[in-house]
PDB file of C-alpha atoms in Angstrom:
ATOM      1  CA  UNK A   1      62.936  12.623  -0.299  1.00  0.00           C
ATOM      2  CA  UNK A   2      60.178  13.912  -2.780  1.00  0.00           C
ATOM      3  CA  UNK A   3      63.066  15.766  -4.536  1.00  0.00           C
ATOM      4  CA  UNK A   4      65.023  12.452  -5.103  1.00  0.00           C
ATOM      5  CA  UNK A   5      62.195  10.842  -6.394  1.00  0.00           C
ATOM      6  CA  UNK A   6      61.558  13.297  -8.837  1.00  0.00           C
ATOM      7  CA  UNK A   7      65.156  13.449  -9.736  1.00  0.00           C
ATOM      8  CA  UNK A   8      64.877   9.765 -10.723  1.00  0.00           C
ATOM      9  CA  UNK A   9      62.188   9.744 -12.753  1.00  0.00           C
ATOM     10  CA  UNK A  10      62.992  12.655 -14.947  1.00  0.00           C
ATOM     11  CA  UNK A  11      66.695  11.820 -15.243  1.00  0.00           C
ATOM     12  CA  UNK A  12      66.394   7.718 -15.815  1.00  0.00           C
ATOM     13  CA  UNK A  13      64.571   7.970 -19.352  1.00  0.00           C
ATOM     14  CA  UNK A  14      66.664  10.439 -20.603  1.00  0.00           C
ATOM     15  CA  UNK A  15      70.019   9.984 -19.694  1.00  0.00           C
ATOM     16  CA  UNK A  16      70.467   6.153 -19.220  1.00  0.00           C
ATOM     17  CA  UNK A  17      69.766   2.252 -20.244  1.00  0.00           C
ATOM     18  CA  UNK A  18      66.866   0.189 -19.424  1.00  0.00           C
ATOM     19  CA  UNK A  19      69.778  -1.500 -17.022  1.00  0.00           C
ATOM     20  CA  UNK A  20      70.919   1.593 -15.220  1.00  0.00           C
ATOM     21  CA  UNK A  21      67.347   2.923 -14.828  1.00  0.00           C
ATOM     22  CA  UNK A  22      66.859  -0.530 -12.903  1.00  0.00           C
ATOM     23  CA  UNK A  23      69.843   0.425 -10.705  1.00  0.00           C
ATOM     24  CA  UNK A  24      68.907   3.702  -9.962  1.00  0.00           C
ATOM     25  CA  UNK A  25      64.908   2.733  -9.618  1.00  0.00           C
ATOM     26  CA  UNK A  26      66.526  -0.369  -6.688  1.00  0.00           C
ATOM     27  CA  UNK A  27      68.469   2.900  -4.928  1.00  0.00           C
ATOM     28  CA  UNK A  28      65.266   4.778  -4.853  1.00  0.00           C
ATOM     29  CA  UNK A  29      63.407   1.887  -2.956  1.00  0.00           C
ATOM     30  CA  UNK A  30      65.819   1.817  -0.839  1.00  0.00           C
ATOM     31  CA  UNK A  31      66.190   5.455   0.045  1.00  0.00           C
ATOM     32  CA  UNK A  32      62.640   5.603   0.864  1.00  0.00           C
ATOM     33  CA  UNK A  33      62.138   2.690   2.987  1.00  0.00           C
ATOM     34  CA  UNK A  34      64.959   3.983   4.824  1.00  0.00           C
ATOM     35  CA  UNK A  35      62.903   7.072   4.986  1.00  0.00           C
ATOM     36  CA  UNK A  36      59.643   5.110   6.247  1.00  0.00           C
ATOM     37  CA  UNK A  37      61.819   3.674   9.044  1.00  0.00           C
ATOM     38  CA  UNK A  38      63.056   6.714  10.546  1.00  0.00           C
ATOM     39  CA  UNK A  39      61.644   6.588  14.051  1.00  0.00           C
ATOM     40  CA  UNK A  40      60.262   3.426  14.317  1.00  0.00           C
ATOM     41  CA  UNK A  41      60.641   0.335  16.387  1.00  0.00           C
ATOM     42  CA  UNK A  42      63.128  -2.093  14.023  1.00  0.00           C
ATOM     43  CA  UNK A  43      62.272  -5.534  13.752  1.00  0.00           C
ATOM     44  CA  UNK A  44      65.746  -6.468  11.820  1.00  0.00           C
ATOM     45  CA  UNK A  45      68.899  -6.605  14.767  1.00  0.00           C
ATOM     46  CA  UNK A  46      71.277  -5.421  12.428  1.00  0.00           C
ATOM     47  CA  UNK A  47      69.201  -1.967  11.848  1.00  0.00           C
ATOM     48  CA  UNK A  48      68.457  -1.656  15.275  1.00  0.00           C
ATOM     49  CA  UNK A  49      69.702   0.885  17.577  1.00  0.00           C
ATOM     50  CA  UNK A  50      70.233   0.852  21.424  1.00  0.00           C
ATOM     51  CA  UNK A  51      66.833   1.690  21.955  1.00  0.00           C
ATOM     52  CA  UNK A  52      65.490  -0.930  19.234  1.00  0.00           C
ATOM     53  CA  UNK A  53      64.114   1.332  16.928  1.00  0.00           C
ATOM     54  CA  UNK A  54      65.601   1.996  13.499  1.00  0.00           C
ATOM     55  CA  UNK A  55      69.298   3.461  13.831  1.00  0.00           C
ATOM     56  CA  UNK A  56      70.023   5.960  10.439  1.00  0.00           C
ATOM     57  CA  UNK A  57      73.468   5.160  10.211  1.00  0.00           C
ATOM     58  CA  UNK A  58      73.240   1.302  10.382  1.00  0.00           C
ATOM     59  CA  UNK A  59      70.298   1.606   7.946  1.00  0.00           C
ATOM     60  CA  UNK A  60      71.960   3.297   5.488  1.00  0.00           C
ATOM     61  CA  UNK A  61      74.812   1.091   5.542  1.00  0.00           C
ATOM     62  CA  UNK A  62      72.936  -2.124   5.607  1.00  0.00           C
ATOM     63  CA  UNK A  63      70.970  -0.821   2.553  1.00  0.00           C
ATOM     64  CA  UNK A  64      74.230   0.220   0.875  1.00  0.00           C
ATOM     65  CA  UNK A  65      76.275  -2.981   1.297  1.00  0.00           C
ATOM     66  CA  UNK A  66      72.915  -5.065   0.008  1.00  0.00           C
ATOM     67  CA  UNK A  67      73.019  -3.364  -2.865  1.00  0.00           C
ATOM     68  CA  UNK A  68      76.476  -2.859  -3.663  1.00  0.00           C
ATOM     69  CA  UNK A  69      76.470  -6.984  -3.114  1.00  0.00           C
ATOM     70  CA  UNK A  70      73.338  -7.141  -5.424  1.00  0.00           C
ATOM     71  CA  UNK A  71      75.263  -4.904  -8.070  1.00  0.00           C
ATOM     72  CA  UNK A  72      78.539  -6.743  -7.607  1.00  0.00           C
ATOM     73  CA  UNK A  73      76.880  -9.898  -8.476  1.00  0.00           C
ATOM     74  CA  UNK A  74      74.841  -8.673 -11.335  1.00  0.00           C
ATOM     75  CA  UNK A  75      77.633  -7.774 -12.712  1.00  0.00           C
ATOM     76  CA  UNK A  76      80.274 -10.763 -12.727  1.00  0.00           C
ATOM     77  CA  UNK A  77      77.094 -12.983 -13.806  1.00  0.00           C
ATOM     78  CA  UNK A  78      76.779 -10.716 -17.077  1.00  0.00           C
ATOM     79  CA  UNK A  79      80.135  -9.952 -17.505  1.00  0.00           C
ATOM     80  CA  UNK A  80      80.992 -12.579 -20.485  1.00  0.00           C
ATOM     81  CA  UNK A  81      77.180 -12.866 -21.424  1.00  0.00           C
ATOM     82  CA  UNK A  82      75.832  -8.932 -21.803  1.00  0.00           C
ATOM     83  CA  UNK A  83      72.703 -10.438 -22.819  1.00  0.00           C
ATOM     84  CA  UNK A  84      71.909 -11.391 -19.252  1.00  0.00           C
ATOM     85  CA  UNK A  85      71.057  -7.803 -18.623  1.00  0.00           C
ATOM     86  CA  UNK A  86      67.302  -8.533 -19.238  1.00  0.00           C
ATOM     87  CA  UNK A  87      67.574 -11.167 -16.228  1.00  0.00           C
ATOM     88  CA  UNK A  88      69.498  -8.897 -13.895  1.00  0.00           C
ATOM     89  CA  UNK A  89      67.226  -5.625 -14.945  1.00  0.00           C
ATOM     90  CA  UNK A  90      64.152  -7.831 -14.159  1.00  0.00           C
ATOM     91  CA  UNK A  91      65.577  -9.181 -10.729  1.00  0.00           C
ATOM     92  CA  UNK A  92      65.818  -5.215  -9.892  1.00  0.00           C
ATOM     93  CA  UNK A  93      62.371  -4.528 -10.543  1.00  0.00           C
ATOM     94  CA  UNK A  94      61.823  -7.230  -8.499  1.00  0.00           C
ATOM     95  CA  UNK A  95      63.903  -6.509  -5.517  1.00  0.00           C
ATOM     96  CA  UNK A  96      62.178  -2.686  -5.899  1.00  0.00           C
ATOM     97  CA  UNK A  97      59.000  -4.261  -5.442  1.00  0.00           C
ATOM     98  CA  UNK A  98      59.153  -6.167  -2.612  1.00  0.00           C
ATOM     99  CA  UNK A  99      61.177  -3.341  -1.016  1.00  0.00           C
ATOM    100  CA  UNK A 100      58.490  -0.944  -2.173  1.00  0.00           C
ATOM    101  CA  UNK A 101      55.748  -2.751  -0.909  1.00  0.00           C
ATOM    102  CA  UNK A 102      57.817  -3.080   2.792  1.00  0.00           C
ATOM    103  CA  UNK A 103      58.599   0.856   2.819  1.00  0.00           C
ATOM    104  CA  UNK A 104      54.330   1.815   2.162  1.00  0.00           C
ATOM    105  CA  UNK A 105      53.438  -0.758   5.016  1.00  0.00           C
ATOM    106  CA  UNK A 106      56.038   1.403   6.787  1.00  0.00           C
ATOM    107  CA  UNK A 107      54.299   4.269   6.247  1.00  0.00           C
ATOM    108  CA  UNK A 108      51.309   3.144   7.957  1.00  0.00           C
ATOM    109  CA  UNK A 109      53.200   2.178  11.570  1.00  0.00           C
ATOM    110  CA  UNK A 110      52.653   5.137  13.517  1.00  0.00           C
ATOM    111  CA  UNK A 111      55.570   6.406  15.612  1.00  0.00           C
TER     112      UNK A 111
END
């Protein structure tokens, strides 16, 4: 996970636009509060497992269809207007907030 993290911050200045760096910044909040859930009891049915606690695989695709829905609509609402990338780069900021702010609150629920 640390490695990921690392990955993203080094590579995203570099290599892409403030828009992608928003993308990949919203896949790295997500990646680690998937990681801060990994054992844990699950308060969200659709993550949960048989025994209520987080389930990977359900995770991971929960968090991958939200954000391929979150990209999928970013992009049809700038498609004819490119200037709405501001708006869509700060709504991923946002979303990496909030999600941010779930996954260290995570952190803190023992096992």
């Amino acid at each position: 996970m640390k490695i990921i993290l690392l990955v993203l911050l080094f590579i995203t200045p570099v290599q892409a636009g403030k828009w992608s760096r928003s993308i990949l910044i919203l896949i790295g909040a997500n990646a680690v509060d998937i990681h801060s859930s990994i054992g844990k009891r699950e308060l969200n049915p659709l993550a949960q497992g048989p025994n209520g606690k987080f389930d990977l695989k359900r995770g991971i695709l929960l968090k991958s269809a939200s954000v391929g829905t979150i990209l999928l609509i970013e992009h049809l609402y700038q498609r004819k207007n490119p200037k709405r990338k501001k708006f869509t780069r700060k709504v991923n900021y946002a979303i990496s907030a909030g999600i941010g702010v779930v996954a260290v609150r995570n952190y803190t629920i023992r096992k």
